[in-house]
């Protein structure tokens, strides 16, 4: 059964200005009004039919009910809500689009906002390529721009555990070493650098990793308690 044109427009307007709830109300109201066949009736029968129609659909046009027109129920307008990338419903935005939004925030140096959206993507599609890239990006923002090396470590370790040979494994292992360095854990930094060199012997960071390993080893040795 096709929609009456005016009800279809009303539903569209309700959806636009007052949200899904009002649009659904228009749909239910239209579905609740039965189709009335036009047949010849006596005046008395017509009056009875009008009484029954009043009970089903009280808001009709003046041409349908003579001089009687009920006042329409007041329309409740939903309170306006602020919409932004950071508070958008995840069901309305695809993870790939969220990832692009996070990249745009990062390009604007909005580090904290970008990190939050990256984590949203990672939580939305665990195990996916988008989640993998987003988790690494969130960890690097925590380490490089938010001063949160302690918060970056669990993200890096979680990614390395789930993707030990992933496309970003080199960056992840280097990030772990950097995080330990920022936290002043020379012994753990040295372990991370050894793991980095073992897993990525051809890395462009090989020389830097070897130099850092020598420094971390010396620092951890000097920090060790004397026997």
mmCIF file of C-alpha atoms in Angstrom:
data_model
loop_
_atom_site.group_PDB
_atom_site.id
_atom_site.type_symbol
_atom_site.label_atom_id
_atom_site.label_comp_id
_atom_site.label_asym_id
_atom_site.label_seq_id
_atom_site.Cartn_x
_atom_site.Cartn_y
_atom_site.Cartn_z
ATOM 1 C CA UNK A 1 0.000 0.000 0.000
ATOM 2 C CA UNK A 2 1.693 3.271 -1.119
ATOM 3 C CA UNK A 3 2.204 6.128 1.293
ATOM 4 C CA UNK A 4 -0.081 9.172 0.917
ATOM 5 C CA UNK A 5 2.071 11.995 -0.412
ATOM 6 C CA UNK A 6 1.399 14.382 2.478
ATOM 7 C CA UNK A 7 2.202 11.743 5.104
ATOM 8 C CA UNK A 8 5.422 10.826 3.350
ATOM 9 C CA UNK A 9 6.434 14.486 3.396
ATOM 10 C CA UNK A 10 5.436 14.785 7.050
ATOM 11 C CA UNK A 11 7.588 11.805 7.943
ATOM 12 C CA UNK A 12 10.538 13.296 6.089
ATOM 13 C CA UNK A 13 10.150 16.635 7.864
ATOM 14 C CA UNK A 14 9.804 14.927 11.242
ATOM 15 C CA UNK A 15 12.930 12.908 10.620
ATOM 16 C CA UNK A 16 14.811 16.043 9.605
ATOM 17 C CA UNK A 17 13.847 18.301 12.513
ATOM 18 C CA UNK A 18 12.781 16.096 15.397
ATOM 19 C CA UNK A 19 14.614 12.826 14.899
ATOM 20 C CA UNK A 20 13.683 9.223 14.276
ATOM 21 C CA UNK A 21 11.106 9.015 17.061
ATOM 22 C CA UNK A 22 8.761 11.566 15.456
ATOM 23 C CA UNK A 23 9.191 10.022 12.026
ATOM 24 C CA UNK A 24 8.279 6.612 13.418
ATOM 25 C CA UNK A 25 5.178 8.184 15.056
ATOM 26 C CA UNK A 26 3.978 9.400 11.633
ATOM 27 C CA UNK A 27 4.504 5.928 10.182
ATOM 28 C CA UNK A 28 2.545 4.252 12.977
ATOM 29 C CA UNK A 29 -0.271 6.807 12.712
ATOM 30 C CA UNK A 30 -0.659 6.213 8.968
ATOM 31 C CA UNK A 31 -0.640 2.445 9.413
ATOM 32 C CA UNK A 32 -3.303 2.681 12.138
ATOM 33 C CA UNK A 33 -5.862 4.431 9.867
ATOM 34 C CA UNK A 34 -7.922 1.830 7.979
ATOM 35 C CA UNK A 35 -9.029 2.144 4.355
ATOM 36 C CA UNK A 36 -12.746 3.065 4.179
ATOM 37 C CA UNK A 37 -14.657 1.979 1.083
ATOM 38 C CA UNK A 38 -17.088 4.520 -0.447
ATOM 39 C CA UNK A 39 -20.590 3.002 -0.605
ATOM 40 C CA UNK A 40 -24.065 4.463 -0.646
ATOM 41 C CA UNK A 41 -25.586 4.918 2.817
ATOM 42 C CA UNK A 42 -28.646 6.529 4.333
ATOM 43 C CA UNK A 43 -28.113 9.762 6.330
ATOM 44 C CA UNK A 44 -28.537 7.831 9.581
ATOM 45 C CA UNK A 45 -25.944 5.247 8.508
ATOM 46 C CA UNK A 46 -23.596 8.018 7.488
ATOM 47 C CA UNK A 47 -23.828 9.595 10.937
ATOM 48 C CA UNK A 48 -22.991 6.232 12.535
ATOM 49 C CA UNK A 49 -20.012 5.779 10.223
ATOM 50 C CA UNK A 50 -18.759 9.250 11.113
ATOM 51 C CA UNK A 51 -18.970 8.440 14.804
ATOM 52 C CA UNK A 52 -16.889 5.291 14.292
ATOM 53 C CA UNK A 53 -14.339 7.160 12.183
ATOM 54 C CA UNK A 54 -14.039 9.816 14.910
ATOM 55 C CA UNK A 55 -12.879 7.120 17.312
ATOM 56 C CA UNK A 56 -10.208 5.819 14.913
ATOM 57 C CA UNK A 57 -8.890 9.023 13.319
ATOM 58 C CA UNK A 58 -9.904 12.123 15.288
ATOM 59 C CA UNK A 59 -7.753 14.534 13.265
ATOM 60 C CA UNK A 60 -9.317 14.834 9.798
ATOM 61 C CA UNK A 61 -10.046 17.646 7.364
ATOM 62 C CA UNK A 62 -13.117 19.892 7.528
ATOM 63 C CA UNK A 63 -14.434 18.372 4.310
ATOM 64 C CA UNK A 64 -14.551 14.925 5.905
ATOM 65 C CA UNK A 65 -16.435 15.885 9.079
ATOM 66 C CA UNK A 66 -18.416 18.972 8.214
ATOM 67 C CA UNK A 67 -17.676 21.750 10.697
ATOM 68 C CA UNK A 68 -15.942 19.499 13.217
ATOM 69 C CA UNK A 69 -12.154 19.711 13.245
ATOM 70 C CA UNK A 70 -10.226 18.484 16.273
ATOM 71 C CA UNK A 71 -7.151 20.371 17.398
ATOM 72 C CA UNK A 72 -4.017 18.413 16.462
ATOM 73 C CA UNK A 73 -1.839 17.155 19.271
ATOM 74 C CA UNK A 74 1.116 19.436 20.024
ATOM 75 C CA UNK A 75 4.339 18.384 18.353
ATOM 76 C CA UNK A 76 7.174 17.686 20.758
ATOM 77 C CA UNK A 77 10.449 18.815 19.340
ATOM 78 C CA UNK A 78 13.555 17.020 20.440
ATOM 79 C CA UNK A 79 16.096 19.197 22.152
ATOM 80 C CA UNK A 80 18.968 20.079 19.792
ATOM 81 C CA UNK A 81 22.086 17.993 20.197
ATOM 82 C CA UNK A 82 25.609 18.956 19.356
ATOM 83 C CA UNK A 83 27.013 16.696 16.714
ATOM 84 C CA UNK A 84 30.696 16.252 16.042
ATOM 85 C CA UNK A 85 33.128 13.561 15.001
ATOM 86 C CA UNK A 86 33.965 12.818 18.626
ATOM 87 C CA UNK A 87 30.397 12.195 19.786
ATOM 88 C CA UNK A 88 28.924 10.721 16.601
ATOM 89 C CA UNK A 89 27.073 7.459 16.988
ATOM 90 C CA UNK A 90 29.308 4.648 15.807
ATOM 91 C CA UNK A 91 26.378 3.064 13.971
ATOM 92 C CA UNK A 92 26.125 6.137 11.731
ATOM 93 C CA UNK A 93 29.804 6.402 10.705
ATOM 94 C CA UNK A 94 31.830 3.606 9.151
ATOM 95 C CA UNK A 95 35.171 2.758 10.804
ATOM 96 C CA UNK A 96 37.057 3.791 7.667
ATOM 97 C CA UNK A 97 35.382 7.210 7.801
ATOM 98 C CA UNK A 98 36.197 7.558 11.496
ATOM 99 C CA UNK A 99 39.801 6.711 10.676
ATOM 100 C CA UNK A 100 39.877 9.499 8.098
ATOM 101 C CA UNK A 101 38.389 11.892 10.636
ATOM 102 C CA UNK A 102 41.074 10.941 13.148
ATOM 103 C CA UNK A 103 43.763 11.508 10.523
ATOM 104 C CA UNK A 104 42.307 14.952 9.820
ATOM 105 C CA UNK A 105 42.361 15.814 13.524
ATOM 106 C CA UNK A 106 45.945 14.629 13.719
ATOM 107 C CA UNK A 107 46.884 16.840 10.753
ATOM 108 C CA UNK A 108 45.397 19.779 12.685
ATOM 109 C CA UNK A 109 47.601 18.911 15.693
ATOM 110 C CA UNK A 110 44.510 18.092 17.741
ATOM 111 C CA UNK A 111 46.368 15.230 19.359
ATOM 112 C CA UNK A 112 43.992 14.365 22.181
ATOM 113 C CA UNK A 113 40.905 14.443 19.974
ATOM 114 C CA UNK A 114 42.631 12.342 17.324
ATOM 115 C CA UNK A 115 43.819 9.799 19.894
ATOM 116 C CA UNK A 116 40.274 9.447 21.229
ATOM 117 C CA UNK A 117 38.832 8.750 17.777
ATOM 118 C CA UNK A 118 41.630 6.288 16.983
ATOM 119 C CA UNK A 119 40.746 4.353 20.135
ATOM 120 C CA UNK A 120 37.092 4.454 19.109
ATOM 121 C CA UNK A 121 37.959 2.810 15.790
ATOM 122 C CA UNK A 122 40.104 0.184 17.511
ATOM 123 C CA UNK A 123 37.281 -0.706 19.898
ATOM 124 C CA UNK A 124 34.649 -0.704 17.151
ATOM 125 C CA UNK A 125 36.249 -3.331 14.885
ATOM 126 C CA UNK A 126 38.701 -5.419 16.933
ATOM 127 C CA UNK A 127 40.980 -7.588 14.836
ATOM 128 C CA UNK A 128 40.442 -5.597 11.639
ATOM 129 C CA UNK A 129 43.103 -3.758 9.648
ATOM 130 C CA UNK A 130 41.462 -0.460 10.597
ATOM 131 C CA UNK A 131 41.639 -1.345 14.289
ATOM 132 C CA UNK A 132 45.290 -2.379 13.920
ATOM 133 C CA UNK A 133 46.331 0.898 12.298
ATOM 134 C CA UNK A 134 44.210 2.932 14.719
ATOM 135 C CA UNK A 135 45.714 1.301 17.813
ATOM 136 C CA UNK A 136 49.258 1.977 16.591
ATOM 137 C CA UNK A 137 48.360 5.585 15.801
ATOM 138 C CA UNK A 138 46.784 6.075 19.234
ATOM 139 C CA UNK A 139 49.879 4.643 20.933
ATOM 140 C CA UNK A 140 52.228 6.886 18.963
ATOM 141 C CA UNK A 141 50.161 9.965 19.844
ATOM 142 C CA UNK A 142 50.271 9.064 23.515
ATOM 143 C CA UNK A 143 54.023 8.621 23.356
ATOM 144 C CA UNK A 144 55.049 11.490 21.077
ATOM 145 C CA UNK A 145 52.504 14.223 21.775
ATOM 146 C CA UNK A 146 50.547 13.544 24.950
ATOM 147 C CA UNK A 147 53.427 12.694 27.278
ATOM 148 C CA UNK A 148 51.816 9.380 28.195
ATOM 149 C CA UNK A 149 54.458 6.718 27.669
ATOM 150 C CA UNK A 150 52.853 4.556 30.346
ATOM 151 C CA UNK A 151 49.566 4.669 28.443
ATOM 152 C CA UNK A 152 51.250 3.954 25.120
ATOM 153 C CA UNK A 153 52.933 0.759 26.327
ATOM 154 C CA UNK A 154 49.808 -1.420 26.764
ATOM 155 C CA UNK A 155 48.560 -0.345 23.338
ATOM 156 C CA UNK A 156 51.882 -1.211 21.703
ATOM 157 C CA UNK A 157 52.159 -4.531 23.543
ATOM 158 C CA UNK A 158 48.586 -5.483 22.705
ATOM 159 C CA UNK A 159 49.134 -4.788 19.014
ATOM 160 C CA UNK A 160 52.417 -6.725 18.985
ATOM 161 C CA UNK A 161 50.735 -9.659 20.688
ATOM 162 C CA UNK A 162 47.945 -9.812 18.098
ATOM 163 C CA UNK A 163 50.069 -8.876 15.038
ATOM 164 C CA UNK A 164 53.685 -9.939 15.711
ATOM 165 C CA UNK A 165 54.537 -9.822 12.004
ATOM 166 C CA UNK A 166 52.120 -7.096 10.940
ATOM 167 C CA UNK A 167 52.905 -4.313 8.503
ATOM 168 C CA UNK A 168 53.573 -1.932 11.398
ATOM 169 C CA UNK A 169 55.510 -4.377 13.578
ATOM 170 C CA UNK A 170 58.762 -2.434 13.165
ATOM 171 C CA UNK A 171 57.144 0.805 14.309
ATOM 172 C CA UNK A 172 55.475 -1.007 17.208
ATOM 173 C CA UNK A 173 58.718 -2.565 18.481
ATOM 174 C CA UNK A 174 60.518 0.757 18.177
ATOM 175 C CA UNK A 175 57.683 2.459 20.030
ATOM 176 C CA UNK A 176 57.994 -0.003 22.897
ATOM 177 C CA UNK A 177 61.711 0.763 23.212
ATOM 178 C CA UNK A 178 60.989 4.505 23.080
ATOM 179 C CA UNK A 179 58.328 4.202 25.763
ATOM 180 C CA UNK A 180 60.667 2.367 28.125
ATOM 181 C CA UNK A 181 63.316 5.029 27.451
ATOM 182 C CA UNK A 182 60.832 7.806 28.303
ATOM 183 C CA UNK A 183 59.946 6.020 31.539
ATOM 184 C CA UNK A 184 63.609 5.618 32.494
ATOM 185 C CA UNK A 185 63.570 1.796 32.453
ATOM 186 C CA UNK A 186 66.993 1.220 30.906
ATOM 187 C CA UNK A 187 67.005 -2.531 31.397
ATOM 188 C CA UNK A 188 63.603 -2.967 29.719
ATOM 189 C CA UNK A 189 64.610 -0.547 26.967
ATOM 190 C CA UNK A 190 67.693 -2.680 26.283
ATOM 191 C CA UNK A 191 65.548 -5.816 26.071
ATOM 192 C CA UNK A 192 63.157 -4.079 23.678
ATOM 193 C CA UNK A 193 66.026 -2.908 21.464
ATOM 194 C CA UNK A 194 67.489 -6.410 21.297
ATOM 195 C CA UNK A 195 64.080 -7.726 20.262
ATOM 196 C CA UNK A 196 63.846 -4.962 17.657
ATOM 197 C CA UNK A 197 67.239 -5.798 16.125
ATOM 198 C CA UNK A 198 66.465 -9.518 16.095
ATOM 199 C CA UNK A 199 63.124 -9.041 14.347
ATOM 200 C CA UNK A 200 64.223 -6.300 11.928
ATOM 201 C CA UNK A 201 67.904 -6.807 11.060
ATOM 202 C CA UNK A 202 67.586 -4.802 7.830
ATOM 203 C CA UNK A 203 65.804 -1.834 9.394
ATOM 204 C CA UNK A 204 66.881 1.695 8.515
ATOM 205 C CA UNK A 205 66.896 2.266 12.271
ATOM 206 C CA UNK A 206 69.461 -0.482 12.844
ATOM 207 C CA UNK A 207 72.375 1.882 13.542
ATOM 208 C CA UNK A 208 70.269 4.040 15.859
ATOM 209 C CA UNK A 209 69.005 0.950 17.661
ATOM 210 C CA UNK A 210 72.542 -0.364 18.182
ATOM 211 C CA UNK A 211 73.717 2.987 19.553
ATOM 212 C CA UNK A 212 70.725 3.224 21.850
ATOM 213 C CA UNK A 213 71.285 -0.362 22.986
ATOM 214 C CA UNK A 214 74.846 0.444 24.033
ATOM 215 C CA UNK A 215 73.631 3.449 26.027
ATOM 216 C CA UNK A 216 70.760 1.566 27.630
ATOM 217 C CA UNK A 217 73.009 -1.343 28.565
ATOM 218 C CA UNK A 218 75.547 0.992 30.167
ATOM 219 C CA UNK A 219 72.818 2.835 32.037
ATOM 220 C CA UNK A 220 71.236 -0.339 33.358
ATOM 221 C CA UNK A 221 74.652 -1.679 34.418
ATOM 222 C CA UNK A 222 75.528 1.478 36.323
ATOM 223 C CA UNK A 223 72.124 1.496 37.950
ATOM 224 C CA UNK A 224 72.462 -2.083 39.170
ATOM 225 C CA UNK A 225 73.234 -2.383 42.899
ATOM 226 C CA UNK A 226 76.791 -3.318 43.795
ATOM 227 C CA UNK A 227 77.254 -6.859 45.204
#
